[in-house]
mmCIF file of C-alpha atoms in Angstrom:
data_model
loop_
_atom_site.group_PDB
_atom_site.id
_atom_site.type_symbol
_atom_site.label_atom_id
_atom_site.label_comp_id
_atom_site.label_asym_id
_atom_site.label_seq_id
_atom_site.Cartn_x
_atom_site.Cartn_y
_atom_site.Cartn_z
ATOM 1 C CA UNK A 1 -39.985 -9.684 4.442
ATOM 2 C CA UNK A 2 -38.372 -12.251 2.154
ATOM 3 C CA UNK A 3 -40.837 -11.223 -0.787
ATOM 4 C CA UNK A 4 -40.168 -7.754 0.245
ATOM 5 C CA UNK A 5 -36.134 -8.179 -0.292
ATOM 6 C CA UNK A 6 -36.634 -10.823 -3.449
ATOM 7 C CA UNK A 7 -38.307 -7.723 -4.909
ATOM 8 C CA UNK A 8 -35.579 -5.290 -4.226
ATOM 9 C CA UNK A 9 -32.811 -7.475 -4.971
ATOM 10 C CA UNK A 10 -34.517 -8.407 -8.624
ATOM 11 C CA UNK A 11 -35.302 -4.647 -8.864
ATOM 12 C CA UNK A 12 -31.911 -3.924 -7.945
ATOM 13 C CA UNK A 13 -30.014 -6.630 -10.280
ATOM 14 C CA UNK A 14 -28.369 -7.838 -7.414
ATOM 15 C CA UNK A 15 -28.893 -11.037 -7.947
ATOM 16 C CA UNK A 16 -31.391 -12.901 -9.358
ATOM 17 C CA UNK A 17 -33.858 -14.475 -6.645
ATOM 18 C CA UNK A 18 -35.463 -17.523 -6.885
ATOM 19 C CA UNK A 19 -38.248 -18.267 -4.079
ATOM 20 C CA UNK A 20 -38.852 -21.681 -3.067
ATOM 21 C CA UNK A 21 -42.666 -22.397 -1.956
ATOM 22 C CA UNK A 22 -46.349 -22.585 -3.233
ATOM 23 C CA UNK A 23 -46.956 -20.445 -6.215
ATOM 24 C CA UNK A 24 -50.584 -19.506 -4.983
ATOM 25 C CA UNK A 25 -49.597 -18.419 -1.560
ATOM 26 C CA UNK A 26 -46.973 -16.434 -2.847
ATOM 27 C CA UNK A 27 -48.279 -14.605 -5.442
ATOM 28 C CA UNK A 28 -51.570 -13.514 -2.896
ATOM 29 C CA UNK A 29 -49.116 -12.533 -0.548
ATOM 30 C CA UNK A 30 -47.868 -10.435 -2.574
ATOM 31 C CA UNK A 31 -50.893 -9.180 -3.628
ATOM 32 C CA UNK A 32 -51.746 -8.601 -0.560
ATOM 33 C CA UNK A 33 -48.679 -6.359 -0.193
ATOM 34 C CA UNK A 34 -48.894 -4.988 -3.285
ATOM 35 C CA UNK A 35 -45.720 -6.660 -4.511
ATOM 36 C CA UNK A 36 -45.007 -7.085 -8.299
ATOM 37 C CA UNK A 37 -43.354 -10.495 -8.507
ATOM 38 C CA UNK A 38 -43.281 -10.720 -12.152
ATOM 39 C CA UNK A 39 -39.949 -12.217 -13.533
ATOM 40 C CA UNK A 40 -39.162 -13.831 -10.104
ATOM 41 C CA UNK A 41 -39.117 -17.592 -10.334
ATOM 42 C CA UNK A 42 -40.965 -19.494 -7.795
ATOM 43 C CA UNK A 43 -40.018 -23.426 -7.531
ATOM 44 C CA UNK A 44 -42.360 -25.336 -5.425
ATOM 45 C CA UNK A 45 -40.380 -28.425 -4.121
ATOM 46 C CA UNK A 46 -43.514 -30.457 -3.169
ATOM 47 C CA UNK A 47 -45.588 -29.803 -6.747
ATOM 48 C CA UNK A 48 -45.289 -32.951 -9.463
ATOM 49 C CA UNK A 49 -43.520 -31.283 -12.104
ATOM 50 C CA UNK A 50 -40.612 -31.116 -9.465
ATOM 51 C CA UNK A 51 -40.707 -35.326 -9.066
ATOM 52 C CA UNK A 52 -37.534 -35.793 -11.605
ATOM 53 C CA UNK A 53 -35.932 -33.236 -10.007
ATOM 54 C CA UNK A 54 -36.460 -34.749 -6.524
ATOM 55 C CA UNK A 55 -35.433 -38.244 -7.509
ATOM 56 C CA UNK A 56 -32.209 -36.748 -9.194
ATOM 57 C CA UNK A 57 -31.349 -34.798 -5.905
ATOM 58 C CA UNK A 58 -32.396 -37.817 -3.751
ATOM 59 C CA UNK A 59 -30.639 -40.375 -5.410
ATOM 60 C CA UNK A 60 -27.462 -37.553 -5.304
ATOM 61 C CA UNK A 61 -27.516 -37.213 -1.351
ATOM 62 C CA UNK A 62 -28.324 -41.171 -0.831
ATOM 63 C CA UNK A 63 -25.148 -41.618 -2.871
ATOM 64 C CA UNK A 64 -23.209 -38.966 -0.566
ATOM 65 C CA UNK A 65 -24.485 -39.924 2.577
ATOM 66 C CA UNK A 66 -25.237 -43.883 1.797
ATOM 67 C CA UNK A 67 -22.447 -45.019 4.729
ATOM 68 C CA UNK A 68 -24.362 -42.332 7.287
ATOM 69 C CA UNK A 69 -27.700 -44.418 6.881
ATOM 70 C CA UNK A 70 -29.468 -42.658 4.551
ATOM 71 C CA UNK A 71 -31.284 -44.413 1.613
ATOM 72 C CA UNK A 72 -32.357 -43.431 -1.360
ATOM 73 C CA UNK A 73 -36.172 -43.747 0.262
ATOM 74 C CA UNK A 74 -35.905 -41.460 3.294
ATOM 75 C CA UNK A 75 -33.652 -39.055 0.765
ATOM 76 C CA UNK A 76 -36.275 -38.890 -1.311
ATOM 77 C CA UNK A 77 -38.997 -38.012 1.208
ATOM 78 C CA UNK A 78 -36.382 -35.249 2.622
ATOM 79 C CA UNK A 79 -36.913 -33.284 -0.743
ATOM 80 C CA UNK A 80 -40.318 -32.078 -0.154
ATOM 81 C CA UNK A 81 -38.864 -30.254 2.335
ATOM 82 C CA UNK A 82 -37.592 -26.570 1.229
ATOM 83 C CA UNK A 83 -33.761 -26.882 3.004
ATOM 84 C CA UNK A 84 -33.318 -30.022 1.566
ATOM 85 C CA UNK A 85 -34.660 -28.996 -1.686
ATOM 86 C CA UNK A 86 -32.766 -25.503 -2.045
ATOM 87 C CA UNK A 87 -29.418 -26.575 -0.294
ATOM 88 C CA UNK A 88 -29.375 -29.450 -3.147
ATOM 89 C CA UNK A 89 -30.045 -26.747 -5.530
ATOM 90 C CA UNK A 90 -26.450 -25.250 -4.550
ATOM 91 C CA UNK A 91 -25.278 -28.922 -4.376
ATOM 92 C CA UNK A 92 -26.235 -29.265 -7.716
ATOM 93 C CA UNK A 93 -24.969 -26.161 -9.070
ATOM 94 C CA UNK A 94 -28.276 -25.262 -10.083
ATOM 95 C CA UNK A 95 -28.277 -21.965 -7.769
ATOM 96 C CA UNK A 96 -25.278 -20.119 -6.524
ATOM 97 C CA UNK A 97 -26.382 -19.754 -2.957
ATOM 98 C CA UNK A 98 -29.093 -20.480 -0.679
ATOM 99 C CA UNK A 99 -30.353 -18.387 2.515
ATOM 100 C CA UNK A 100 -33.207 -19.627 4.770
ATOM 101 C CA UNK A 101 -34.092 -20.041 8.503
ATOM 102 C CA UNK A 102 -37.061 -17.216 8.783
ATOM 103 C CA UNK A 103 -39.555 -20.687 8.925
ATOM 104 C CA UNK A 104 -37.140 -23.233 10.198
ATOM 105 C CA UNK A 105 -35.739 -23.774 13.680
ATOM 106 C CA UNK A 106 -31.815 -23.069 13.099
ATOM 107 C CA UNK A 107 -30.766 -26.476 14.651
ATOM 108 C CA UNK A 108 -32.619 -28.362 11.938
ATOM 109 C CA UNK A 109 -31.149 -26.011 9.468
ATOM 110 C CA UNK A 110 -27.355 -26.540 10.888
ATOM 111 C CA UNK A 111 -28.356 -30.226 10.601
ATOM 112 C CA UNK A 112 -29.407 -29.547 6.364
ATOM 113 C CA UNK A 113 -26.249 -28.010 6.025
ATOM 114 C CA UNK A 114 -23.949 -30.381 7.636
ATOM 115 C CA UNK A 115 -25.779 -33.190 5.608
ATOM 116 C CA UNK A 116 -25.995 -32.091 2.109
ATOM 117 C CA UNK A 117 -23.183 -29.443 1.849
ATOM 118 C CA UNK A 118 -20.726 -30.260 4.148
ATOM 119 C CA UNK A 119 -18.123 -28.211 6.195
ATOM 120 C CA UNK A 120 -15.219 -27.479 4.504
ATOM 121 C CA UNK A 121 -11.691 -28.994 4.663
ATOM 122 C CA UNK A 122 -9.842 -28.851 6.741
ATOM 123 C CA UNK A 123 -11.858 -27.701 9.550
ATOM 124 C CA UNK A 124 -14.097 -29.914 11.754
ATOM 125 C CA UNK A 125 -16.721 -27.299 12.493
ATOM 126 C CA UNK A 126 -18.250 -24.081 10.743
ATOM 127 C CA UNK A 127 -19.993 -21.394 12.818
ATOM 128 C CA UNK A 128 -21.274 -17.384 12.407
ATOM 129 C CA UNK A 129 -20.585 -14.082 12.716
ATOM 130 C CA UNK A 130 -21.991 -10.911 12.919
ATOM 131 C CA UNK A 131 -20.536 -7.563 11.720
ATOM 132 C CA UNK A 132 -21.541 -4.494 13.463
ATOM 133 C CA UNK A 133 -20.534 -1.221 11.753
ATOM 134 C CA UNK A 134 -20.449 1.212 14.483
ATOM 135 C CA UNK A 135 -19.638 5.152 15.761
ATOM 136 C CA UNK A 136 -16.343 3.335 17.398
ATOM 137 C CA UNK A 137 -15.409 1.084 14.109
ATOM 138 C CA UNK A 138 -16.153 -1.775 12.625
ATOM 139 C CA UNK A 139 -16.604 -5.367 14.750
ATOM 140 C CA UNK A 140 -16.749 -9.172 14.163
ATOM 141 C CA UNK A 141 -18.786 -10.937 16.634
ATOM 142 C CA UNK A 142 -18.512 -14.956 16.845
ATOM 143 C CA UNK A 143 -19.814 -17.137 17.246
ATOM 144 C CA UNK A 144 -23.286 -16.135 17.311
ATOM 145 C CA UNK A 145 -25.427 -18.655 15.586
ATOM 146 C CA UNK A 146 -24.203 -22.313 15.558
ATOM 147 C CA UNK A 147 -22.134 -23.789 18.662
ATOM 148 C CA UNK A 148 -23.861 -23.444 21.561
ATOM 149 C CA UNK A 149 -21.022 -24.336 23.763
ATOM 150 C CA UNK A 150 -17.547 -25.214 21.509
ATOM 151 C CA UNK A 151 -14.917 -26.773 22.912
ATOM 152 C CA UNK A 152 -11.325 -26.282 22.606
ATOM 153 C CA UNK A 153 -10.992 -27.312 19.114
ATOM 154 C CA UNK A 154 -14.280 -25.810 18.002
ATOM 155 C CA UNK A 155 -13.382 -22.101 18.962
ATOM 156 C CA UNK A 156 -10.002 -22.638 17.421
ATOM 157 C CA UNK A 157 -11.916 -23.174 14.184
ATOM 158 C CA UNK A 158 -14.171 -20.275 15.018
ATOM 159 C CA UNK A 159 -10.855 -18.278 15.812
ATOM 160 C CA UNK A 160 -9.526 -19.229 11.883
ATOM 161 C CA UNK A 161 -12.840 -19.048 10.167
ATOM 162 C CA UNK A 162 -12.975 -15.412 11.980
ATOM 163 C CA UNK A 163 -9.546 -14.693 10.951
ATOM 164 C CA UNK A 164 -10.114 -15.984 7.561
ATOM 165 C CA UNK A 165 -13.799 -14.250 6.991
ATOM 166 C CA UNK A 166 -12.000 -10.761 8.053
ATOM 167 C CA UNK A 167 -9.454 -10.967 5.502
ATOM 168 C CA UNK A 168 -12.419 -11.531 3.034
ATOM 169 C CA UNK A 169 -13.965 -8.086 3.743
ATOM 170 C CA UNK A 170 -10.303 -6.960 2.952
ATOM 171 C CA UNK A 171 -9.549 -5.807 6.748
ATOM 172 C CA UNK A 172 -6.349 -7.950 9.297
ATOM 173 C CA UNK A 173 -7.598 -9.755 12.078
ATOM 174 C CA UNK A 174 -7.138 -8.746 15.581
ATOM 175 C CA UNK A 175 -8.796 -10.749 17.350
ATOM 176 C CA UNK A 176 -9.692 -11.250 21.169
ATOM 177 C CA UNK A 177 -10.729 -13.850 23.101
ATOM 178 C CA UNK A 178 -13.623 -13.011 25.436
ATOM 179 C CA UNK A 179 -14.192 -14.234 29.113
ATOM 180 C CA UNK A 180 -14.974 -12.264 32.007
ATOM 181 C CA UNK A 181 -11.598 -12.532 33.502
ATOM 182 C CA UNK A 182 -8.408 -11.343 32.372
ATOM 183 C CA UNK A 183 -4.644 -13.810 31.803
ATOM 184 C CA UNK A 184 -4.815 -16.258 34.361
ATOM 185 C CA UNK A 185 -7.137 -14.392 37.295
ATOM 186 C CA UNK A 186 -9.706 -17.046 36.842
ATOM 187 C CA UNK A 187 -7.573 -20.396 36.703
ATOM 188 C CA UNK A 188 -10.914 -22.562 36.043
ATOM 189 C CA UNK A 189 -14.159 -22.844 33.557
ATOM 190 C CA UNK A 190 -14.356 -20.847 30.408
ATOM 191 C CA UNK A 191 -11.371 -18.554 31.341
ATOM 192 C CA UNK A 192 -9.213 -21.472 31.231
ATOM 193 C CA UNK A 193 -11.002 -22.871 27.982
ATOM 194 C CA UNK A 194 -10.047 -19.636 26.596
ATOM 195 C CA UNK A 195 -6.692 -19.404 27.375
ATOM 196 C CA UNK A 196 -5.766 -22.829 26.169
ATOM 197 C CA UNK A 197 -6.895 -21.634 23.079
ATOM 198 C CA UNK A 198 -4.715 -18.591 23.114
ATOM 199 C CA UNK A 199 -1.947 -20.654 23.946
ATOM 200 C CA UNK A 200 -2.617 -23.115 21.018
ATOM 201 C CA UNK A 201 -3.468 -19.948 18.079
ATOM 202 C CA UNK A 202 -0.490 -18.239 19.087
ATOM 203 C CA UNK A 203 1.964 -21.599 18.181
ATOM 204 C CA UNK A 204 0.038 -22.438 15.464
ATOM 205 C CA UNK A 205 -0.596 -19.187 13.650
ATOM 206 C CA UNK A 206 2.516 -16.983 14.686
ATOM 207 C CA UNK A 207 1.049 -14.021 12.372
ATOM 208 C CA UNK A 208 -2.175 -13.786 13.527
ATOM 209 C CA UNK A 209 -2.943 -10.947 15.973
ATOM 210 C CA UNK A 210 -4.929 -12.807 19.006
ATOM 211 C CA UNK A 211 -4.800 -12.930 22.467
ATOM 212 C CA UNK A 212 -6.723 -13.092 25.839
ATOM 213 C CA UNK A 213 -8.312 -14.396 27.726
ATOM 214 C CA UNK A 214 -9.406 -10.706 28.241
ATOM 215 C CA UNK A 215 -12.709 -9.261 29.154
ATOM 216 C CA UNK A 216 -14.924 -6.687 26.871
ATOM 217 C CA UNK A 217 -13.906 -3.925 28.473
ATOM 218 C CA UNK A 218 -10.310 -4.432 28.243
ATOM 219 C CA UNK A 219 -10.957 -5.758 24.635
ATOM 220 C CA UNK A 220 -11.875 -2.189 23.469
ATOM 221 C CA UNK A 221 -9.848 -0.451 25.703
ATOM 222 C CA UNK A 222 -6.222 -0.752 23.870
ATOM 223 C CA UNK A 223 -4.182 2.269 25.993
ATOM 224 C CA UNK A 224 -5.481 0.761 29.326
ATOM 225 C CA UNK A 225 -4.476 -2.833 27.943
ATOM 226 C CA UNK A 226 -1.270 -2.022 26.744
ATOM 227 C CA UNK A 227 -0.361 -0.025 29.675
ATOM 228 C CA UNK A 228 -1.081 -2.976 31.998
ATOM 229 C CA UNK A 229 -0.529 -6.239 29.646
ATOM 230 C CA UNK A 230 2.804 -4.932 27.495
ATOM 231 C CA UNK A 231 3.665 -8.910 26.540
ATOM 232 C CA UNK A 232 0.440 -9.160 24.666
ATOM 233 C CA UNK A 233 0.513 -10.338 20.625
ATOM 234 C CA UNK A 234 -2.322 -7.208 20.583
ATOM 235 C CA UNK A 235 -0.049 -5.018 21.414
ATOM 236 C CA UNK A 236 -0.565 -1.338 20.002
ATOM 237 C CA UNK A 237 -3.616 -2.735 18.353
ATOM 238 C CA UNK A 238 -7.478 -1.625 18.314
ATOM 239 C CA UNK A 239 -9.515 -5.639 18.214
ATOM 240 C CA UNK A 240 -11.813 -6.054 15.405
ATOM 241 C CA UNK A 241 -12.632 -9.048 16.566
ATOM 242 C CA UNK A 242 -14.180 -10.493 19.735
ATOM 243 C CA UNK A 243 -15.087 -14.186 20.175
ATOM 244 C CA UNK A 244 -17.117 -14.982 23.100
ATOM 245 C CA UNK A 245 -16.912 -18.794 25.300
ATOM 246 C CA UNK A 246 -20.982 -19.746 24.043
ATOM 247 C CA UNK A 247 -23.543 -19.408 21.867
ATOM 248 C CA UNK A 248 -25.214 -17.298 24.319
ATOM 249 C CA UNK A 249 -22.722 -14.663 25.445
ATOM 250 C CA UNK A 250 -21.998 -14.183 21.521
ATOM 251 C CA UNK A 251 -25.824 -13.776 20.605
ATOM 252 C CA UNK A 252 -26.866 -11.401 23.610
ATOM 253 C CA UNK A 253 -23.624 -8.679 23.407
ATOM 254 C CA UNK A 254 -24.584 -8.565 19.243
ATOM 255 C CA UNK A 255 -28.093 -8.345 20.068
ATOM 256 C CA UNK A 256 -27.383 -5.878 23.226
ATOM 257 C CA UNK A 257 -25.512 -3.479 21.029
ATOM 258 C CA UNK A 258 -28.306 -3.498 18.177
ATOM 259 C CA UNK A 259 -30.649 -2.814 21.097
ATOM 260 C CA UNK A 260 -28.867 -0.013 22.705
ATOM 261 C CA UNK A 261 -27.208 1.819 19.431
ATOM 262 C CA UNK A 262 -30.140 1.551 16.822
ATOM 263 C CA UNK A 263 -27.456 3.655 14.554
ATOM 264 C CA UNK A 264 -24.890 0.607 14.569
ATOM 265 C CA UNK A 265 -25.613 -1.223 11.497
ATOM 266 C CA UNK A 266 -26.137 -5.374 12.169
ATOM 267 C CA UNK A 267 -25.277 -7.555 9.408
ATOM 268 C CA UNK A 268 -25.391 -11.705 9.973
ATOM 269 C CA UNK A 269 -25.193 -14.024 10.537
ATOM 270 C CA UNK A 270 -22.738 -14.538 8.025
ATOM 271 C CA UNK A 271 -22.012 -18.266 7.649
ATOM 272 C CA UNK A 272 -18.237 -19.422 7.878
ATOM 273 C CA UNK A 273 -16.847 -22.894 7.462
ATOM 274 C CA UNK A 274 -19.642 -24.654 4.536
ATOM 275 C CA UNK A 275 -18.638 -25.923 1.434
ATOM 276 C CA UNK A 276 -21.118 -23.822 -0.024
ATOM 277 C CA UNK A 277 -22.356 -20.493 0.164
ATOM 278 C CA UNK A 278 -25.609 -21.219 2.685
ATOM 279 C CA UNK A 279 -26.636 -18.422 4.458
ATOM 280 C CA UNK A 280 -29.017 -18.165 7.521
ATOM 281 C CA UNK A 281 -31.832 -15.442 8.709
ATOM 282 C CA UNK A 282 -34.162 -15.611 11.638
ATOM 283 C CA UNK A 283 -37.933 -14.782 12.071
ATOM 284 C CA UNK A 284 -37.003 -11.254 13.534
ATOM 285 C CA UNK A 285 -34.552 -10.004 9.912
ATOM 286 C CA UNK A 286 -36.007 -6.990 8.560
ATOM 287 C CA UNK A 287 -35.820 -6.454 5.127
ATOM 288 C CA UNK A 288 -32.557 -4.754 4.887
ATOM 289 C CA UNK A 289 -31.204 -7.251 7.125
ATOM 290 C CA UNK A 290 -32.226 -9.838 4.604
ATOM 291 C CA UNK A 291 -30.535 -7.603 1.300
ATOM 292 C CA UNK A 292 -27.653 -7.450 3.507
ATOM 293 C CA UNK A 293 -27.054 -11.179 3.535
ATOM 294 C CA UNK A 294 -27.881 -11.869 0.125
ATOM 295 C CA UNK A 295 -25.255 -9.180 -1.154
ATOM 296 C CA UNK A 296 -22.940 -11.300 1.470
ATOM 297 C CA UNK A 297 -24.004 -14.785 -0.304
ATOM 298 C CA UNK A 298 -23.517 -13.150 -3.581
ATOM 299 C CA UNK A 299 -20.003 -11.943 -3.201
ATOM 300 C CA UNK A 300 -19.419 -15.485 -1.340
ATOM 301 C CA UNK A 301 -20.755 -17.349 -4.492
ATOM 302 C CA UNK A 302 -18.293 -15.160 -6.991
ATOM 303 C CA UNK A 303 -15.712 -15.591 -4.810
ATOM 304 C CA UNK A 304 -16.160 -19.376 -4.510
ATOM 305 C CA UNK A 305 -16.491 -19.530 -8.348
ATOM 306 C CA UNK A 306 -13.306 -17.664 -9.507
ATOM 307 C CA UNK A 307 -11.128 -20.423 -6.773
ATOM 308 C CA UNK A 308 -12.970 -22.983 -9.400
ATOM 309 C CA UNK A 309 -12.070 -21.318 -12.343
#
């Protein structure tokens, strides 16, 4: 699927794609599936002609990271491997953006990303989140791909990074907060974590539509919330947003939705909080689902490069 969408996306001029990996494998792969890879660069990270190029990157992160206990030797021997290798590409400027995680478990790709591109100031955590174009609208699911179980100030950062990635795709947050109770019926657990949160978002960000803790079903429901719950900050508003207590409530309602509306178009996850643009796939992306977060990285990269200009 990756050689698939590299094709397209060349094909396309949507970007251009470079493939990290061995040269033979890849070119009778796509042999085998009758790909025509000519024009595409392919950079093999472990080959010889790469070892100036893995010094210079290793002797970049050892540098970075020197007070984290990394040396310049275990650096080094990190470059063979493709995250390292491609995320120091965007490090380096030498690429604009970098997706992976089809091959790689996606805690030892957080763990890449946190090491050689860094979350961005001034937040303390970066997450995910999915966008699911629907019949009913358009929704922003987080987070669905990095914290497994945040804490008070890591959904706040989830909460802004949401708020923040919305605005992006040139649409105003309204966001809720998902648990399965609703303002105060649960005093204890995740409904609580929630509403502390609320509590803390509304002081700090007086603007920003989002409140809860509210369930799903009240969450898309706006006449039957504002009939019951008139003090709400949501007031009159239909949520865009929903941001669920874990890792796995936030996964399975994306991945529920996907399964039950095949019409609702999935795209993520969509990386929020990096320095970088680094985006992140899973063994089970389709094609389109790969295009879908390239075009993402690419608007992300031209984006980040006009704030530099």
């Amino acid at each position: 699927n990756m050689l698939q969408a590299a094709v397209r996306l060349f094909n396309s001029k949507i970007c251009i794609p470079v493939l990290l990996g061995n040269e033979e494998m890849i070119a009778k792969r796509a042999n085998r599936l009758k790909l025509n890879i000519e024009g595409i660069e392919i950079v093999n990270p472990r080959h010889d002609r790469e070892a100036n190029r893995r010094d210079s990157f290793a002797r970049i992160l050892s540098a970075k990271r020197c007070r984290e206990g990394v040396s310049y030797a275990e650096a080094l021997d990190k470059m063979f491997n493709r995250d390292y290798f491609g995320m120091m590409m965007v490090e380096t400027g030498e690429a604009d953006a970098f997706i992976t995680g089809v091959y790689t478990k996606f805690s030892n790709t957080v763990k890449v990303a946190k090491e050689v591109i860094g979350i961005r100031e001034p937040y303390k955590h970066f997450g995910s989140v999915h966008i699911l174009n629907s019949k009913r609208g358009t929704y922003y699911i987080a987070d669905t791909l990095i914290n497994r179980s945040p804490d008070k100030e890591a959904l706040k950062d989830i909460a802004r990074l949401t708020a923040n990635t919305i605005k992006f795709f040139n649409d105003e947050p309204k966001i809720a907060m998902i648990s399965y109770s609703n303002f105060g019926v649960d005093k204890e657990g995740s409904p609580r974590l929630m509403r502390d949160v609320v509590a803390e978002m509304q002081a700090e960000c007086p603007d920003l539509k989002i409140d809860g803790e509210m369930s799903v079903e009240l969450a898309l429901d706006h006449e039957r919330r504002d009939e019951k719950y008139p003090f709400l900050r949501l007031h009159g508003e239909q949520v865009n947003s929903m941001i669920f207590t874990n890792l796995s409530a936030a996964s399975s309602a994306y991945k529920l939705i996907k399964g039950f509306s095949p019409e609702t178009e999935v795209i993520g996850p969509i990386q929020m909080g990096l320095n970088k643009p680094i985006h992140f796939t899973d063994f089970d992306s389709s094609v389109r689902d790969v295009v879908n977060i390239v075009a993402v990285a690419v608007i992300d990269a031209y984006v980040s490069k006009l704030k530099t200009v």
